[in-house]
Amino acid sequence: LSMFRRVLSFAILATVTGLTTTISPWSPSSWKLSLDIGREPGTEMPKAWGESGARLVLPIEVTVSSDESNLRDNLVGSGSLSIRPEKDARFINSSGEQRVSVKEGGWSFEYPKGGKGHAAKLQFWLDLDSQSSRNDVTLPVGRLYFVASCWRQDELEIGSKVIAPLVYDAREAQKLVEDRVSHEGGDRRLDGTDPIETMLGYKDIAALILDRDNKIRKLREAEKIFGPSNTDSLAMGAWPGSIEPLAIAPTQLILAKKKLFGTELVTIGRWKAKPINC
């Protein structure tokens, strides 16, 4: 319900002294990006990079606009629109407060080929103009790519209806497992008084657990397409292209790492987004 309260707040903001104002779908919006940089499973950064478990947290405030970007990027594609940092990013390391110069980038949507409710893909880049370090985590000068699944409000509502039966099935399967192993009213064969009955009891439990895990897996796969069952985890705010708010589920933070020949894309952490003044 809190998701729909957030949507209602957008409608309330659009009403001034009893008169509804016309909001342009191409109006710029402001967001705060929170970068959590450090070693991630499967990263191809050097072994010593982030080995200590240290994280470099970097906040960046940006304005997202519908103005065409003068910059080009092969990954995000041609025709990208402007995303502009409002000021230098700041963080603290052992030497005190540090500033990181961040330059304008571009953003684009990749719309789904599936039916209603399917996630679109948001991707954008920003350029780092100065190096930053915290312990054994170093973020070099270069290009950062941000990738997220996203849904406009109407698509998210459709997706919620699609995954509702899967949520119910997964919860019921979990409840069956919990009831069967309960000390109070569970399967008494598991007490171990009869070896054969105990073996049969564990076999039945294994089947219930397998069924539960399959239903949870189906739910998780569906959530990648239709959005999470708990929509409170989504950042939701205005984004150019529609008057409907955009729900964002970040997936990847990638560094374009220069090599002797060409460029390598490596995962360097996670990121979150939060609308400002929404």
Coordinates of C-alpha atoms in Angstrom, one line a residue:
L1 CA 0.0 0.0 0.0
S2 CA 2.8 2.4 0.7
M3 CA 3.7 2.3 -3.0
F4 CA 0.3 3.6 -3.9
R5 CA 0.5 6.3 -1.2
R6 CA 3.7 7.5 -2.9
V7 CA 1.8 7.6 -6.2
L8 CA -1.0 9.6 -4.5
S9 CA 1.6 12.1 -3.3
F10 CA 2.5 12.9 -6.9
A11 CA -1.2 13.6 -7.7
I12 CA -1.4 15.8 -4.6
L13 CA 1.7 17.8 -5.6
A14 CA 0.1 18.4 -9.0
T15 CA -2.9 20.1 -7.4
V16 CA -2.5 23.8 -6.5
T17 CA -5.3 25.7 -4.7
G18 CA -7.9 23.3 -6.0
L19 CA -6.8 23.6 -9.6
T20 CA -4.9 20.8 -11.3
T21 CA -1.8 22.0 -13.1
T22 CA -0.5 20.4 -16.3
I23 CA 2.8 18.6 -15.7
S24 CA 5.0 18.1 -18.7
P25 CA 6.1 14.5 -19.2
W26 CA 9.5 15.9 -20.2
S27 CA 10.1 18.0 -17.1
P28 CA 13.6 17.4 -15.5
S29 CA 13.8 15.5 -12.2
S30 CA 16.4 15.3 -9.4
W31 CA 17.8 12.1 -7.9
K32 CA 20.4 11.1 -5.4
L33 CA 22.5 8.1 -6.4
S34 CA 24.3 6.2 -3.7
L35 CA 27.2 4.1 -4.9
D36 CA 28.5 1.3 -2.7
I37 CA 31.8 0.3 -4.3
G38 CA 33.8 -2.8 -3.3
R39 CA 34.5 -6.3 -4.1
E40 CA 31.6 -8.2 -5.6
P41 CA 31.2 -12.0 -6.3
G42 CA 32.5 -12.7 -9.8
T43 CA 34.3 -9.4 -10.3
E44 CA 37.4 -9.4 -12.5
M45 CA 39.1 -6.6 -10.6
P46 CA 42.6 -7.6 -9.3
K47 CA 42.6 -10.0 -6.4
A48 CA 44.0 -7.4 -3.9
W49 CA 41.3 -4.9 -4.9
G50 CA 38.7 -4.7 -2.1
E51 CA 40.1 -7.9 -0.5
S52 CA 39.7 -6.5 3.0
G53 CA 36.0 -6.1 2.6
A54 CA 36.2 -2.3 2.6
R55 CA 33.6 -0.3 0.8
L56 CA 33.7 3.2 -0.7
V57 CA 30.3 4.9 -0.4
L58 CA 29.9 7.8 -2.9
P59 CA 26.7 9.9 -3.1
I60 CA 26.0 11.8 -6.3
E61 CA 23.1 14.2 -6.9
V62 CA 22.0 14.4 -10.5
T63 CA 19.5 16.2 -12.7
V64 CA 17.8 13.9 -15.3
S65 CA 16.5 15.8 -18.3
S66 CA 15.0 15.2 -21.7
D67 CA 17.6 17.3 -23.4
E68 CA 19.6 15.4 -26.0
S69 CA 23.1 14.7 -24.8
N70 CA 26.0 16.0 -26.9
L71 CA 28.0 12.9 -25.7
R72 CA 28.0 9.5 -27.3
D73 CA 28.4 6.0 -25.8
N74 CA 28.3 2.7 -27.6
L75 CA 26.8 0.8 -24.7
V76 CA 24.0 3.2 -23.9
G77 CA 23.4 3.9 -27.6
S78 CA 22.8 6.8 -29.8
G79 CA 20.1 9.4 -29.0
S80 CA 20.8 9.3 -25.2
L81 CA 19.5 12.1 -23.1
S82 CA 21.3 14.2 -20.5
I83 CA 22.0 13.3 -16.9
R84 CA 24.1 15.9 -15.1
P85 CA 25.7 15.9 -11.7
E86 CA 24.8 19.0 -9.6
K87 CA 28.1 19.1 -7.7
D88 CA 31.2 17.2 -6.8
A89 CA 30.7 13.9 -4.9
R90 CA 32.2 13.7 -1.4
F91 CA 33.3 10.9 0.8
I92 CA 35.6 10.4 3.9
N93 CA 38.7 8.2 4.0
S94 CA 41.7 8.1 6.4
S95 CA 42.9 11.5 5.1
G96 CA 39.5 13.2 5.8
E97 CA 36.9 14.5 3.4
Q98 CA 37.6 14.0 -0.3
R99 CA 35.9 15.4 -3.4
V100 CA 35.4 13.5 -6.6
S101 CA 34.7 15.4 -9.8
V102 CA 31.9 13.8 -11.8
K103 CA 31.0 14.8 -15.4
E104 CA 27.8 14.7 -17.4
G105 CA 26.6 11.5 -19.0
G106 CA 23.6 10.2 -20.9
W107 CA 20.7 7.9 -20.3
S108 CA 18.3 5.8 -22.3
F109 CA 15.5 3.2 -21.9
E110 CA 15.5 -0.2 -23.5
Y111 CA 11.8 -1.1 -23.7
P112 CA 10.7 -4.8 -23.2
K113 CA 9.6 -7.0 -26.1
G114 CA 7.3 -8.9 -23.8
G115 CA 3.7 -8.1 -22.8
K116 CA 2.2 -5.7 -20.3
G117 CA 3.9 -5.4 -17.0
H118 CA 7.4 -6.4 -18.2
A119 CA 10.4 -4.5 -16.9
A120 CA 12.1 -1.9 -19.1
K121 CA 15.9 -1.5 -18.8
L122 CA 17.3 1.9 -17.7
Q123 CA 21.0 2.5 -18.4
F124 CA 23.1 5.5 -18.1
W125 CA 26.7 6.6 -17.6
L126 CA 28.7 9.2 -15.7
D127 CA 32.4 10.1 -16.1
L128 CA 34.7 10.3 -13.1
D129 CA 37.3 13.1 -13.6
S130 CA 39.3 12.3 -10.5
Q131 CA 40.5 9.1 -8.7
S132 CA 39.1 8.2 -5.3
S133 CA 40.4 5.6 -2.7
R134 CA 39.4 4.1 0.6
N135 CA 41.6 1.5 2.1
D136 CA 42.2 -1.1 -0.6
V137 CA 39.3 0.1 -2.8
T138 CA 40.4 2.5 -5.6
L139 CA 38.0 4.0 -8.1
P140 CA 40.0 5.2 -11.1
V141 CA 39.3 8.0 -13.5
G142 CA 36.9 6.6 -16.1
R143 CA 33.3 5.9 -17.1
L144 CA 30.8 4.3 -14.8
Y145 CA 27.7 2.5 -16.1
F146 CA 24.5 2.2 -14.1
V147 CA 21.9 -0.5 -15.0
A148 CA 18.5 -1.0 -13.6
S149 CA 15.2 -2.7 -14.2
C150 CA 12.3 -0.2 -14.2
W151 CA 8.5 0.1 -14.5
R152 CA 6.1 3.0 -15.0
Q153 CA 3.3 2.9 -12.4
D154 CA 0.7 1.2 -14.7
E155 CA 3.1 -1.5 -15.7
L156 CA 4.1 -2.2 -12.1
E157 CA 0.4 -2.6 -11.1
I158 CA -0.1 -5.1 -13.9
G159 CA 3.0 -7.0 -12.8
S160 CA 1.9 -7.1 -9.2
K161 CA -1.3 -8.9 -10.3
V162 CA 0.7 -11.4 -12.4
I163 CA 3.0 -12.4 -9.5
A164 CA 0.4 -12.4 -6.8
P165 CA -0.5 -16.1 -7.3
L166 CA 3.2 -17.0 -7.2
V167 CA 3.6 -15.1 -3.9
Y168 CA 0.7 -17.0 -2.5
D169 CA 2.1 -20.4 -3.7
A170 CA 5.5 -19.7 -2.2
R171 CA 4.1 -18.7 1.2
E172 CA 1.8 -21.7 1.4
A173 CA 4.7 -24.0 0.5
Q174 CA 6.8 -22.5 3.2
K175 CA 4.0 -22.8 5.7
L176 CA 3.6 -26.5 4.9
V177 CA 7.3 -27.1 5.6
E178 CA 7.2 -25.2 8.9
D179 CA 4.0 -27.0 10.0
R180 CA 5.6 -30.4 9.2
V181 CA 8.7 -29.8 11.3
S182 CA 7.0 -28.1 14.1
H183 CA 7.8 -29.5 17.6
E184 CA 4.2 -29.0 18.7
G185 CA 2.0 -30.3 15.9
G186 CA 4.5 -31.6 13.3
D187 CA 5.2 -35.0 11.8
R188 CA 5.7 -37.3 14.8
R189 CA 7.6 -39.8 12.5
L190 CA 10.5 -37.4 12.8
D191 CA 10.9 -38.2 16.5
G192 CA 13.0 -41.1 15.5
T193 CA 11.2 -43.8 17.5
D194 CA 10.8 -46.0 14.4
P195 CA 13.7 -46.0 12.0
I196 CA 11.6 -46.9 8.9
E197 CA 8.9 -44.4 9.7
T198 CA 11.5 -41.7 10.4
M199 CA 13.2 -42.4 7.0
L200 CA 9.8 -42.0 5.3
G201 CA 9.1 -38.9 7.2
Y202 CA 12.4 -37.3 6.1
K203 CA 11.6 -38.3 2.6
D204 CA 8.3 -36.5 2.7
I205 CA 10.0 -33.4 4.2
A206 CA 12.6 -33.4 1.4
A207 CA 9.8 -33.5 -1.2
L208 CA 8.1 -30.5 0.5
I209 CA 11.3 -28.5 0.7
L210 CA 12.0 -29.2 -3.0
D211 CA 8.5 -28.1 -3.9
R212 CA 9.0 -24.9 -1.8
D213 CA 12.3 -24.1 -3.3
N214 CA 10.9 -24.6 -6.9
K215 CA 8.1 -22.2 -6.1
I216 CA 10.4 -19.6 -4.6
R217 CA 12.7 -19.9 -7.6
K218 CA 9.7 -19.3 -10.0
L219 CA 8.7 -16.2 -7.9
R220 CA 12.3 -14.8 -8.0
E221 CA 12.4 -15.3 -11.8
A222 CA 9.1 -13.6 -12.2
E223 CA 10.1 -10.7 -10.0
K224 CA 13.0 -9.9 -12.4
I225 CA 10.4 -9.3 -15.1
F226 CA 7.3 -8.0 -13.2
G227 CA 8.9 -6.3 -10.2
P228 CA 9.5 -7.4 -6.6
S229 CA 6.6 -8.7 -4.5
N230 CA 7.6 -6.1 -1.9
T231 CA 7.4 -2.8 -3.9
D232 CA 8.5 -0.8 -0.9
S233 CA 12.1 -1.8 -1.9
L234 CA 11.8 0.2 -5.1
A235 CA 12.8 3.8 -5.5
M236 CA 10.0 5.7 -7.1
G237 CA 10.0 9.2 -8.5
A238 CA 9.5 11.5 -11.5
W239 CA 11.6 10.7 -14.6
P240 CA 11.3 12.3 -18.0
G241 CA 9.1 10.5 -20.5
S242 CA 5.8 10.3 -18.7
I243 CA 3.8 12.0 -15.9
E244 CA 3.6 8.6 -14.2
P245 CA 6.4 8.0 -11.6
L246 CA 9.1 5.5 -12.5
A247 CA 10.0 2.6 -10.2
I248 CA 13.7 1.7 -10.3
A249 CA 15.4 -1.6 -9.2
P250 CA 19.2 -1.2 -9.7
T251 CA 21.0 -4.3 -10.9
Q252 CA 24.6 -3.4 -11.9
L253 CA 27.3 -0.8 -11.3
I254 CA 30.0 -1.3 -13.9
L255 CA 33.4 0.3 -14.6
A256 CA 34.8 0.7 -18.0
K257 CA 38.4 -0.4 -17.3
K258 CA 41.0 0.5 -19.8
K259 CA 43.4 -2.2 -21.0
L260 CA 46.4 -2.2 -23.3
F261 CA 44.0 -3.1 -26.1
G262 CA 40.4 -1.9 -25.7
T263 CA 38.2 -1.6 -22.7
E264 CA 36.9 -4.2 -20.2
L265 CA 33.6 -3.9 -18.3
V266 CA 33.9 -5.0 -14.7
T267 CA 31.4 -5.1 -11.9
I268 CA 32.6 -2.9 -9.0
G269 CA 29.7 -2.7 -6.6
R270 CA 26.1 -1.8 -6.1
W271 CA 24.0 1.4 -6.3
K272 CA 20.7 2.8 -5.1
A273 CA 18.6 5.8 -6.3
K274 CA 16.3 8.1 -4.4
P275 CA 14.2 10.9 -5.8
I276 CA 14.8 14.4 -4.4
N277 CA 11.8 16.5 -3.5
C278 CA 9.3 13.9 -4.7

